Amino acid sequence: MKKIRKINKSNDSSAKTEAKHIKIPSSKVEFIEKLKEITHSPADLMIKEISDTITIIYVDFLIDVNTLNEQILPTLEKTDCATPRIIKESLLVAEVDLGSELNKCVLEMLIGAVLIHVEGNSELVIAKISAYQTRSLTTPENESQVIGSQIGFNESLATNISLIRRYITNPNLSNEKYVIGKETNTSLSVLYIKGIASEEYVNTVRQRIIDLDVSDILDSAILTELIDDNSLTIFPQMLLTERPDRFCDGLLSGKVGIVVNGSSMAILCPYTFFEFFQSREDQNLRWPIATFLRLLRFSAILISIFFTPIYVATLTFHYEVIPQPLLVPLSESRAIVPFPPIIEALFLELIIELLREAGARLPTKVGQTIGIVGGIVLGTAAVQAGITSNILIIIIALCALSAFTTPNYVMGNVIRILRFPIIFLAGFWGFYGIMFAFCLLIIHLLRQSSLGAPYLQPFYPPRWKDMADSVIRLPLPFINRQPILTSRKVNDKASNNNSSNEEKMKQS
């Protein structure tokens, strides 16, 4: 089967390379027929004859009509018997080019260009006057903060890059454009600051994008799953952010950024496990407050993952660890509950997840009402019916609140999912099951990487300088602005050592 796939792939690629090199017919009638054949005569394909020799073709609603009527049409009406090169020089449009391959010209037309065909010439004039309808810039919804910038990305690639350049007015800010997806031809930009970002990480990102062989890319979240180190793990290895300030802060610290057209979330990599629990607002607060909030978040993560499993393990196997004053009210609370602790805990966890999912999918006002009223009604009814105990409702509510403290939405979902297998292990093996799950979790995290960089930096391997801005946040003068993870000097030194070793091997 593998040989057949390779043969078919080579045949498909050879056929596509032949299709890409279709020359533009010099005859107007033949050109229009060929264009309609390639585009399948869509209803919004506009073909207008300016004169006996000049014809313009564009897709309706993709171009700026004012620019067409005020600058292009008057110029074409004055240039009779002109060649494509003369028309190109006479047009007062910012982006004008000549094209000799029909498929490439069609792709330009589909992203907002006007094609100008001159009878008897095998070249087209491509005037790029695209005018997409974009959403206005608004406040980020998933990464809100009190102190700092209140603007977020939208779905326009050009708008997002202009926002980034407003933050970083630096000529070393590099922007490499790629087009991926055989069916969608999605544009994306890889951004990094030359001299700060490591060439090793830039080359890795660049190569992974070039090697992609996919039919469509509709969102940046799909791209992260295709180019990250391990797509089978539930832990994210690249950050999805809708904040331009956080994106630029990552670029300034040596990371590589990716902005995808049509997506309001930009990608930053490499990213470590501990960085997912840091908020951009931490940099805007005084260091004691930021340190307290970070420690609170990490404590909330431990509570969210392990508090319910500890309750299940304690009531199932380890009654001796319960303090004597708490033993009596706990026994009275569970006296009428007919289910074992594991069934009781899983039942309430599923109710919480159902309420959360329903609140997220419903309209905003209705979702808030469902979440509050549903939680109160179901919790009260479950206790009165004897299905669960009061203490477990408090524990489940505390775990749900703790999960919401995670600043990153994707990592928050990971924390929610991790509770369920640990509850199962706690229900069957008690504290031994919890320790077994904890060891498996640490081993799994140690095996992960982001663009080849260790996932648990700066704690493994230990980087003492970078610990000043990890779980805690020391004053800004003590923080290493460019972490060792993305340090260009370290990576350049490693590459120089490798090259010197290769030279020695050749000489020997």
Short mmCIF file of C-alpha atoms in Angstrom, two decimals:
data_model
loop_
_atom_site.label_atom_id
_atom_site.label_comp_id
_atom_site.label_asym_id
_atom_site.label_seq_id
_atom_site.Cartn_x
_atom_site.Cartn_y
_atom_site.Cartn_z
CA MET A 1 0.00 0.00 0.00
CA LYS A 2 2.84 2.39 0.80
CA LYS A 3 4.39 1.90 -2.65
CA ILE A 4 1.05 2.57 -4.33
CA ARG A 5 0.58 5.75 -2.34
CA LYS A 6 4.02 6.97 -3.26
CA ILE A 7 3.44 6.27 -6.94
CA ASN A 8 0.05 7.98 -6.88
CA LYS A 9 1.54 10.93 -5.04
CA SER A 10 4.29 11.31 -7.61
CA ASN A 11 1.76 11.07 -10.44
CA ASP A 12 -0.46 13.66 -8.76
CA SER A 13 2.47 16.00 -8.21
CA SER A 14 3.65 15.66 -11.82
CA ALA A 15 0.12 16.34 -13.06
CA LYS A 16 -0.17 19.38 -10.84
CA THR A 17 3.19 20.76 -11.95
CA GLU A 18 2.03 20.46 -15.55
CA ALA A 19 -1.24 22.21 -14.65
CA LYS A 20 0.58 25.04 -12.91
CA HIS A 21 2.54 25.93 -16.05
CA ILE A 22 -0.42 26.65 -18.33
CA LYS A 23 0.52 29.57 -20.56
CA ILE A 24 -1.85 32.47 -21.04
CA PRO A 25 -3.56 32.39 -24.47
CA SER A 26 -2.94 35.49 -26.53
CA SER A 27 -6.44 35.34 -28.03
CA LYS A 28 -9.13 37.05 -25.95
CA VAL A 29 -11.82 34.47 -26.72
CA GLU A 30 -9.54 31.53 -25.97
CA PHE A 31 -8.34 33.21 -22.76
CA ILE A 32 -11.89 33.75 -21.45
CA GLU A 33 -12.88 30.17 -22.26
CA LYS A 34 -9.79 28.81 -20.50
CA LEU A 35 -10.41 31.03 -17.47
CA LYS A 36 -14.03 29.88 -17.22
CA GLU A 37 -12.92 26.28 -17.52
CA ILE A 38 -10.47 26.61 -14.61
CA THR A 39 -12.86 28.54 -12.34
CA HIS A 40 -15.98 26.56 -13.42
CA SER A 41 -17.81 29.78 -14.42
CA PRO A 42 -18.78 31.10 -10.97
CA ALA A 43 -21.64 33.59 -10.71
CA ASP A 44 -19.39 36.28 -9.19
CA LEU A 45 -16.78 36.17 -11.96
CA MET A 46 -16.93 39.59 -13.65
CA ILE A 47 -15.64 39.98 -17.25
CA LYS A 48 -15.72 43.45 -18.81
CA GLU A 49 -14.41 44.55 -22.20
CA ILE A 50 -12.92 48.03 -21.99
CA SER A 51 -12.13 48.14 -25.71
CA ASP A 52 -11.65 45.76 -28.61
CA THR A 53 -8.25 44.72 -27.24
CA ILE A 54 -8.43 45.20 -23.45
CA THR A 55 -10.48 42.97 -21.12
CA ILE A 56 -10.58 43.04 -17.32
CA ILE A 57 -11.57 40.08 -15.14
CA TYR A 58 -12.12 40.03 -11.38
CA VAL A 59 -14.21 38.38 -8.68
CA ASP A 60 -17.02 40.51 -7.32
CA PHE A 61 -16.89 41.63 -3.66
CA LEU A 62 -13.15 40.85 -3.41
CA ILE A 63 -11.81 44.11 -4.85
CA ASP A 64 -11.99 47.79 -3.97
CA VAL A 65 -14.59 49.10 -6.40
CA ASN A 66 -13.61 52.75 -5.85
CA THR A 67 -10.01 52.07 -6.85
CA LEU A 68 -11.25 50.20 -9.93
CA ASN A 69 -13.57 52.99 -11.05
CA GLU A 70 -11.37 55.97 -10.18
CA GLN A 71 -7.87 54.77 -11.08
CA ILE A 72 -7.81 51.65 -13.24
CA LEU A 73 -10.73 52.16 -15.66
CA PRO A 74 -9.89 55.80 -16.60
CA THR A 75 -6.28 54.80 -17.25
CA LEU A 76 -7.27 51.86 -19.45
CA GLU A 77 -9.68 53.99 -21.49
CA LYS A 78 -6.81 56.34 -22.38
CA THR A 79 -4.33 53.62 -23.37
CA ASP A 80 -5.44 52.17 -26.71
CA CYS A 81 -3.19 49.62 -28.46
CA ALA A 82 -1.01 49.45 -25.36
CA THR A 83 1.14 46.50 -24.28
CA PRO A 84 0.92 44.94 -20.81
CA ARG A 85 4.19 46.58 -19.78
CA ILE A 86 2.93 50.04 -20.75
CA ILE A 87 -0.31 49.47 -18.81
CA LYS A 88 1.69 48.33 -15.79
CA GLU A 89 3.76 51.52 -15.82
CA SER A 90 0.73 53.77 -16.31
CA LEU A 91 -1.47 52.34 -13.52
CA LEU A 92 -1.39 54.34 -10.28
CA VAL A 93 -1.88 51.32 -8.04
CA ALA A 94 0.43 50.27 -5.22
CA GLU A 95 0.84 46.62 -6.30
CA VAL A 96 0.99 45.90 -10.04
CA ASP A 97 2.70 42.91 -11.58
CA LEU A 98 2.90 40.89 -14.78
CA GLY A 99 2.00 37.20 -15.00
CA SER A 100 2.62 34.59 -17.66
CA GLU A 101 1.17 31.47 -15.98
CA LEU A 102 -2.62 31.21 -15.93
CA ASN A 103 -3.00 29.24 -12.68
CA LYS A 104 -0.91 31.68 -10.67
CA CYS A 105 -2.86 34.60 -12.11
CA VAL A 106 -6.14 32.90 -11.15
CA LEU A 107 -4.91 32.47 -7.56
CA GLU A 108 -4.08 36.18 -7.44
CA MET A 109 -7.56 36.97 -8.75
CA LEU A 110 -9.13 34.82 -6.00
CA ILE A 111 -7.41 36.87 -3.30
CA GLY A 112 -8.51 40.22 -4.69
CA ALA A 113 -6.67 41.15 -7.89
CA VAL A 114 -7.91 42.50 -11.23
CA LEU A 115 -6.56 40.70 -14.30
CA ILE A 116 -6.06 42.83 -17.42
CA HIS A 117 -5.73 40.95 -20.72
CA VAL A 118 -4.50 42.61 -23.91
CA GLU A 119 -5.35 40.97 -27.24
CA GLY A 120 -2.34 39.37 -28.91
CA ASN A 121 -0.21 39.24 -25.71
CA SER A 122 0.61 36.20 -23.59
CA GLU A 123 1.08 38.24 -20.40
CA LEU A 124 -1.50 39.54 -17.94
CA VAL A 125 -1.40 42.70 -15.87
CA ILE A 126 -2.22 41.87 -12.23
CA ALA A 127 -3.49 44.87 -10.24
CA LYS A 128 -3.87 43.93 -6.56
CA ILE A 129 -6.69 46.00 -5.07
CA SER A 130 -8.20 43.55 -2.61
CA ALA A 131 -10.83 44.77 -0.13
CA TYR A 132 -11.90 42.04 2.28
CA GLN A 133 -14.66 42.62 4.79
CA THR A 134 -12.95 42.28 8.18
CA ARG A 135 -14.12 42.44 11.76
CA SER A 136 -13.24 45.59 13.67
CA LEU A 137 -10.61 45.38 16.40
CA THR A 138 -12.12 44.50 19.76
CA THR A 139 -11.06 43.56 23.27
CA PRO A 140 -9.69 39.99 23.60
CA GLU A 141 -12.43 37.73 24.93
CA ASN A 142 -10.40 34.73 26.11
CA GLU A 143 -7.36 36.55 27.52
CA SER A 144 -8.77 39.51 29.39
CA GLN A 145 -6.67 41.67 31.69
CA VAL A 146 -7.23 44.79 33.82
CA ILE A 147 -3.90 46.58 33.40
CA GLY A 148 -2.41 46.75 29.92
CA SER A 149 -3.47 46.80 26.29
CA GLN A 150 -7.13 46.18 25.49
CA ILE A 151 -6.88 45.25 21.81
CA GLY A 152 -6.86 41.83 20.16
CA PHE A 153 -6.16 40.25 16.80
CA ASN A 154 -8.86 39.81 14.17
CA GLU A 155 -9.09 37.48 11.16
CA SER A 156 -7.15 39.68 8.71
CA LEU A 157 -3.49 38.79 8.19
CA ALA A 158 -2.60 42.32 7.04
CA THR A 159 -4.31 43.92 10.06
CA ASN A 160 -2.60 41.57 12.50
CA ILE A 161 0.86 42.20 11.05
CA SER A 162 0.27 45.97 11.16
CA LEU A 163 -0.63 45.63 14.86
CA ILE A 164 2.61 43.75 15.50
CA ARG A 165 4.67 46.37 13.67
CA ARG A 166 3.09 49.10 15.78
CA TYR A 167 4.46 47.39 18.88
CA ILE A 168 7.86 46.50 17.37
CA THR A 169 9.22 49.24 15.09
CA ASN A 170 12.40 47.34 14.37
CA PRO A 171 13.96 46.70 10.93
CA ASN A 172 15.17 43.32 12.23
CA LEU A 173 11.58 42.08 12.51
CA SER A 174 11.51 39.47 9.74
CA ASN A 175 8.31 38.43 7.98
CA GLU A 176 8.35 35.32 5.78
CA LYS A 177 5.17 34.56 3.86
CA TYR A 178 4.01 31.06 2.91
CA VAL A 179 0.94 29.60 1.20
CA ILE A 180 -0.24 26.16 2.38
CA GLY A 181 -3.28 23.98 1.71
CA LYS A 182 -3.93 22.60 -1.76
CA GLU A 183 -7.61 23.51 -1.69
CA THR A 184 -7.65 26.65 0.47
CA ASN A 185 -4.27 28.28 -0.43
CA THR A 186 -4.10 29.80 3.03
CA SER A 187 -1.54 32.57 3.55
CA LEU A 188 0.53 32.70 6.72
CA SER A 189 3.49 34.69 7.97
CA VAL A 190 6.39 33.48 10.09
CA LEU A 191 7.72 36.35 12.20
CA TYR A 192 10.87 36.59 14.29
CA ILE A 193 13.45 39.20 15.23
CA LYS A 194 16.72 38.56 13.47
CA GLY A 195 19.61 38.64 15.91
CA ILE A 196 17.41 37.65 18.85
CA ALA A 197 15.61 34.51 17.69
CA SER A 198 17.64 31.32 17.36
CA GLU A 199 18.27 30.28 13.77
CA GLU A 200 17.79 26.67 14.83
CA TYR A 201 14.17 27.27 15.86
CA VAL A 202 13.47 29.48 12.83
CA ASN A 203 14.77 26.80 10.48
CA THR A 204 12.74 24.12 12.28
CA VAL A 205 9.50 26.08 11.92
CA ARG A 206 10.29 26.97 8.33
CA GLN A 207 11.05 23.37 7.37
CA ARG A 208 7.95 21.96 9.07
CA ILE A 209 5.72 24.42 7.20
CA ILE A 210 7.40 23.67 3.87
CA ASP A 211 7.04 19.91 4.42
CA LEU A 212 3.29 20.15 5.06
CA ASP A 213 1.19 18.25 2.52
CA VAL A 214 -2.41 19.04 3.46
CA SER A 215 -5.53 19.95 1.53
CA ASP A 216 -6.79 22.72 3.80
CA ILE A 217 -5.80 24.94 6.73
CA LEU A 218 -8.70 26.95 8.13
CA ASP A 219 -7.34 27.97 11.53
CA SER A 220 -4.08 28.36 13.40
CA ALA A 221 -5.15 25.71 15.93
CA ILE A 222 -5.07 23.11 13.13
CA LEU A 223 -1.60 24.26 12.13
CA THR A 224 -0.23 23.80 15.66
CA GLU A 225 -1.34 20.17 15.70
CA LEU A 226 0.37 19.57 12.36
CA ILE A 227 3.76 21.11 13.17
CA ASP A 228 4.25 20.50 16.89
CA ASP A 229 6.63 17.86 18.24
CA ASN A 230 4.03 15.37 19.49
CA SER A 231 0.47 15.58 18.21
CA LEU A 232 -0.64 12.57 20.27
CA THR A 233 -0.28 14.25 23.67
CA ILE A 234 -3.03 16.36 25.20
CA PHE A 235 -0.52 18.98 26.38
CA PRO A 236 -0.07 21.96 24.03
CA GLN A 237 3.49 22.65 22.92
CA MET A 238 2.76 25.96 21.19
CA LEU A 239 0.85 28.94 22.51
CA LEU A 240 -2.29 30.23 20.82
CA THR A 241 -2.83 33.87 21.76
CA GLU A 242 -5.19 36.62 20.62
CA ARG A 243 -3.17 39.39 22.30
CA PRO A 244 -0.70 41.39 20.14
CA ASP A 245 1.22 42.52 23.24
CA ARG A 246 1.79 38.94 24.41
CA PHE A 247 2.78 37.91 20.89
CA CYS A 248 5.30 40.75 20.64
CA ASP A 249 6.62 40.00 24.12
CA GLY A 250 7.34 36.46 22.92
CA LEU A 251 9.13 37.73 19.80
CA LEU A 252 11.29 40.03 21.91
CA SER A 253 12.29 37.10 24.12
CA GLY A 254 13.52 35.12 21.10
CA LYS A 255 10.47 33.06 20.15
CA VAL A 256 9.11 32.42 16.65
CA GLY A 257 5.59 33.58 15.79
CA ILE A 258 3.12 32.43 13.13
CA VAL A 259 0.09 34.44 11.99
CA VAL A 260 -2.49 32.64 9.81
CA ASN A 261 -4.90 34.47 7.53
CA GLY A 262 -8.50 33.92 8.61
CA SER A 263 -7.63 33.16 12.24
CA SER A 264 -7.73 35.54 15.20
CA MET A 265 -5.22 33.41 17.16
CA ALA A 266 -1.48 33.72 16.57
CA ILE A 267 1.08 31.00 17.39
CA LEU A 268 4.20 31.35 19.55
CA CYS A 269 6.88 28.68 19.89
CA PRO A 270 8.84 27.17 21.53
CA TYR A 271 6.80 27.27 24.72
CA THR A 272 7.36 25.49 28.03
CA PHE A 273 4.85 23.95 30.44
CA PHE A 274 5.23 26.66 33.08
CA GLU A 275 4.82 29.51 30.59
CA PHE A 276 1.24 28.42 29.88
CA PHE A 277 0.31 29.45 33.44
CA GLN A 278 1.80 32.93 33.14
CA SER A 279 -0.41 35.87 32.27
CA ARG A 280 0.71 38.89 30.27
CA GLU A 281 -0.65 41.03 33.09
CA ASP A 282 2.05 39.63 35.40
CA GLN A 283 4.57 41.88 33.66
CA ASN A 284 2.42 44.95 34.34
CA LEU A 285 1.98 44.30 38.08
CA ARG A 286 4.48 44.86 40.88
CA TRP A 287 6.61 41.79 41.46
CA PRO A 288 5.20 40.78 44.90
CA ILE A 289 1.64 40.83 43.53
CA ALA A 290 2.63 38.98 40.36
CA THR A 291 4.49 36.34 42.40
CA PHE A 292 1.49 35.86 44.70
CA LEU A 293 -0.88 35.44 41.74
CA ARG A 294 1.40 32.92 40.05
CA LEU A 295 1.75 30.86 43.22
CA LEU A 296 -2.03 31.03 43.59
CA ARG A 297 -2.48 29.71 40.05
CA PHE A 298 -0.10 26.79 40.54
CA SER A 299 -1.77 25.94 43.84
CA ALA A 300 -5.14 26.04 42.08
CA ILE A 301 -3.84 23.59 39.45
CA LEU A 302 -2.87 21.07 42.13
CA ILE A 303 -6.24 21.54 43.83
CA SER A 304 -8.14 21.11 40.56
CA ILE A 305 -6.30 17.90 39.60
CA PHE A 306 -5.84 16.12 42.93
CA PHE A 307 -8.46 17.37 45.41
CA THR A 308 -11.34 15.18 44.18
CA PRO A 309 -9.14 12.05 43.77
CA ILE A 310 -7.82 12.55 47.34
CA TYR A 311 -11.43 12.69 48.59
CA VAL A 312 -12.29 9.47 46.74
CA ALA A 313 -9.15 7.65 47.93
CA THR A 314 -9.63 8.79 51.54
CA LEU A 315 -13.25 7.67 51.84
CA THR A 316 -12.62 4.41 49.99
CA PHE A 317 -9.38 3.14 51.56
CA HIS A 318 -7.79 5.59 54.01
CA TYR A 319 -10.23 6.66 56.74
CA GLU A 320 -7.30 6.92 59.18
CA VAL A 321 -6.01 10.16 57.57
CA ILE A 322 -9.27 12.02 58.26
CA PRO A 323 -9.01 14.29 61.35
CA GLN A 324 -11.26 13.26 64.23
CA PRO A 325 -13.33 16.53 64.29
CA LEU A 326 -14.06 16.10 60.57
CA LEU A 327 -14.89 12.40 60.70
CA VAL A 328 -18.33 12.78 62.33
CA PRO A 329 -19.78 15.47 59.98
CA LEU A 330 -18.31 13.62 56.99
CA SER A 331 -19.99 10.38 58.05
CA GLU A 332 -23.32 12.14 58.65
CA SER A 333 -23.11 13.80 55.22
CA ARG A 334 -22.59 10.43 53.50
CA ALA A 335 -25.02 8.45 55.65
CA ILE A 336 -27.87 8.46 53.10
CA VAL A 337 -25.73 8.34 49.94
CA PRO A 338 -26.19 4.88 48.33
CA PHE A 339 -23.21 5.10 45.91
CA PRO A 340 -19.51 4.57 46.54
CA PRO A 341 -17.32 7.73 46.51
CA ILE A 342 -15.99 7.12 42.98
CA ILE A 343 -19.50 6.99 41.44
CA GLU A 344 -20.56 10.01 43.48
CA ALA A 345 -17.52 12.05 42.37
CA LEU A 346 -17.79 11.09 38.70
CA PHE A 347 -21.49 11.94 38.69
CA LEU A 348 -20.89 15.47 40.00
CA GLU A 349 -17.87 16.02 37.75
CA LEU A 350 -19.96 15.12 34.70
CA ILE A 351 -22.71 17.52 35.82
CA ILE A 352 -20.16 20.34 36.15
CA GLU A 353 -18.72 19.60 32.70
CA LEU A 354 -22.20 19.51 31.16
CA LEU A 355 -23.08 22.87 32.72
CA ARG A 356 -19.82 24.37 31.54
CA GLU A 357 -20.20 23.10 28.00
CA ALA A 358 -23.84 24.21 27.81
CA GLY A 359 -22.95 27.66 29.13
CA ALA A 360 -20.17 28.02 26.56
CA ARG A 361 -22.38 27.05 23.59
CA LEU A 362 -25.47 29.09 24.51
CA PRO A 363 -25.76 32.86 23.97
CA THR A 364 -23.89 34.91 26.58
CA LYS A 365 -26.80 36.03 28.76
CA VAL A 366 -28.60 32.68 28.58
CA GLY A 367 -25.36 30.79 29.22
CA GLN A 368 -24.60 32.71 32.40
CA THR A 369 -28.13 32.09 33.67
CA ILE A 370 -27.95 28.37 32.90
CA GLY A 371 -24.59 28.06 34.65
CA ILE A 372 -25.65 29.80 37.86
CA VAL A 373 -29.24 28.59 38.17
CA GLY A 374 -28.43 25.08 36.91
CA GLY A 375 -25.58 24.65 39.38
CA ILE A 376 -27.65 25.81 42.35
CA VAL A 377 -30.77 23.82 41.44
CA LEU A 378 -28.96 20.59 40.55
CA GLY A 379 -26.66 20.78 43.57
CA THR A 380 -29.50 21.36 46.01
CA ALA A 381 -31.68 18.68 44.42
CA ALA A 382 -28.81 16.15 44.42
CA VAL A 383 -28.19 16.64 48.16
CA GLN A 384 -31.87 16.46 49.08
CA ALA A 385 -32.32 13.31 46.98
CA GLY A 386 -29.41 11.66 48.76
CA ILE A 387 -27.37 11.19 45.58
CA THR A 388 -24.37 13.10 46.88
CA SER A 389 -23.04 14.76 50.01
CA ASN A 390 -22.65 18.45 50.87
CA ILE A 391 -18.90 18.18 51.35
CA LEU A 392 -18.32 16.70 47.89
CA ILE A 393 -20.31 19.53 46.29
CA ILE A 394 -17.98 22.02 47.99
CA ILE A 395 -14.93 20.09 46.76
CA ILE A 396 -16.22 19.82 43.17
CA ALA A 397 -17.08 23.54 43.10
CA LEU A 398 -13.61 24.42 44.41
CA CYS A 399 -11.97 22.23 41.75
CA ALA A 400 -14.08 23.84 39.01
CA LEU A 401 -13.14 27.35 40.18
CA SER A 402 -9.48 26.36 40.38
CA ALA A 403 -9.52 25.15 36.77
CA PHE A 404 -10.71 28.59 35.61
CA THR A 405 -7.58 30.28 37.04
CA THR A 406 -5.46 28.91 34.17
CA PRO A 407 -4.81 31.87 31.80
CA ASN A 408 -4.61 29.66 28.71
CA TYR A 409 -7.85 28.09 27.44
CA VAL A 410 -6.19 25.02 25.88
CA MET A 411 -4.21 24.22 29.02
CA GLY A 412 -7.36 24.76 31.09
CA ASN A 413 -9.07 22.01 29.09
CA VAL A 414 -6.11 19.71 29.77
CA ILE A 415 -6.45 20.31 33.54
CA ARG A 416 -10.16 19.45 33.33
CA ILE A 417 -9.52 16.16 31.51
CA LEU A 418 -6.68 15.01 33.78
CA ARG A 419 -9.01 14.70 36.78
CA PHE A 420 -11.04 11.81 35.37
CA PRO A 421 -8.33 9.11 34.97
CA ILE A 422 -6.84 10.09 38.35
CA ILE A 423 -10.28 9.71 39.99
CA PHE A 424 -10.55 6.19 38.50
CA LEU A 425 -7.09 5.24 39.81
CA ALA A 426 -7.89 6.72 43.23
CA GLY A 427 -11.15 4.75 43.39
CA PHE A 428 -9.40 1.42 42.68
CA TRP A 429 -5.97 1.84 44.31
CA GLY A 430 -6.32 4.75 46.75
CA PHE A 431 -3.26 6.90 47.41
CA TYR A 432 -1.11 4.39 45.51
CA GLY A 433 -3.19 5.09 42.41
CA ILE A 434 -2.77 8.85 42.85
CA MET A 435 1.02 8.51 43.21
CA PHE A 436 1.12 6.20 40.20
CA ALA A 437 -0.81 8.79 38.14
CA PHE A 438 1.46 11.58 39.39
CA CYS A 439 4.59 9.65 38.39
CA LEU A 440 3.15 8.87 34.95
CA LEU A 441 2.29 12.55 34.50
CA ILE A 442 5.82 13.70 35.39
CA ILE A 443 7.42 11.08 33.14
CA HIS A 444 5.14 12.09 30.27
CA LEU A 445 6.00 15.78 30.72
CA LEU A 446 9.72 15.00 30.85
CA ARG A 447 9.43 13.26 27.49
CA GLN A 448 7.78 16.22 25.79
CA SER A 449 9.51 19.00 23.88
CA SER A 450 8.66 22.14 21.96
CA LEU A 451 10.66 22.57 18.74
CA GLY A 452 13.15 20.18 20.31
CA ALA A 453 13.51 22.24 23.50
CA PRO A 454 12.79 20.56 26.89
CA TYR A 455 9.18 21.06 27.96
CA LEU A 456 9.90 21.45 31.69
CA GLN A 457 12.52 24.16 31.45
CA PRO A 458 13.82 25.93 33.52
CA PHE A 459 13.49 23.18 36.16
CA TYR A 460 14.60 20.32 33.93
CA PRO A 461 17.29 20.82 32.89
CA PRO A 462 17.86 23.39 35.68
CA ARG A 463 18.41 26.96 34.44
CA TRP A 464 18.86 29.09 37.53
CA LYS A 465 18.74 32.43 35.71
CA ASP A 466 15.41 31.63 34.06
CA MET A 467 13.80 30.60 37.36
CA ALA A 468 13.48 34.28 38.23
CA ASP A 469 10.51 34.44 35.84
CA SER A 470 8.86 31.03 36.08
CA VAL A 471 6.72 29.96 39.04
CA ILE A 472 7.65 33.25 40.75
CA ARG A 473 8.39 36.66 39.27
CA LEU A 474 11.30 38.61 40.70
CA PRO A 475 11.86 42.35 40.06
CA LEU A 476 12.51 43.19 36.40
CA PRO A 477 16.27 43.98 36.84
CA PHE A 478 16.80 40.38 38.01
CA ILE A 479 14.92 38.77 35.12
CA ASN A 480 16.83 37.35 32.17
CA ARG A 481 15.03 39.09 29.28
CA GLN A 482 16.06 36.44 26.77
CA PRO A 483 15.71 32.99 28.36
CA ILE A 484 18.29 30.30 27.74
CA LEU A 485 15.53 28.32 25.99
CA THR A 486 15.57 30.75 23.05
CA SER A 487 19.08 32.12 23.49
CA ARG A 488 20.73 32.62 20.13
CA LYS A 489 24.24 32.53 21.58
CA VAL A 490 23.75 29.11 23.15
CA ASN A 491 22.35 27.61 19.95
CA ASP A 492 24.98 29.28 17.77
CA LYS A 493 27.69 27.97 20.11
CA ALA A 494 26.25 24.46 19.84
CA SER A 495 26.10 24.67 16.05
CA ASN A 496 29.68 26.01 15.92
CA ASN A 497 30.84 23.11 18.07
CA ASN A 498 29.10 20.66 15.75
CA SER A 499 30.66 22.26 12.66
CA SER A 500 34.13 22.26 14.25
CA ASN A 501 33.73 18.60 15.16
CA GLU A 502 32.73 17.81 11.57
CA GLU A 503 35.80 19.65 10.28
CA LYS A 504 38.04 17.68 12.62
CA MET A 505 36.45 14.44 11.43
CA LYS A 506 37.09 15.41 7.79
CA GLN A 507 40.71 16.32 8.49
CA SER A 508 41.28 13.03 10.31
#
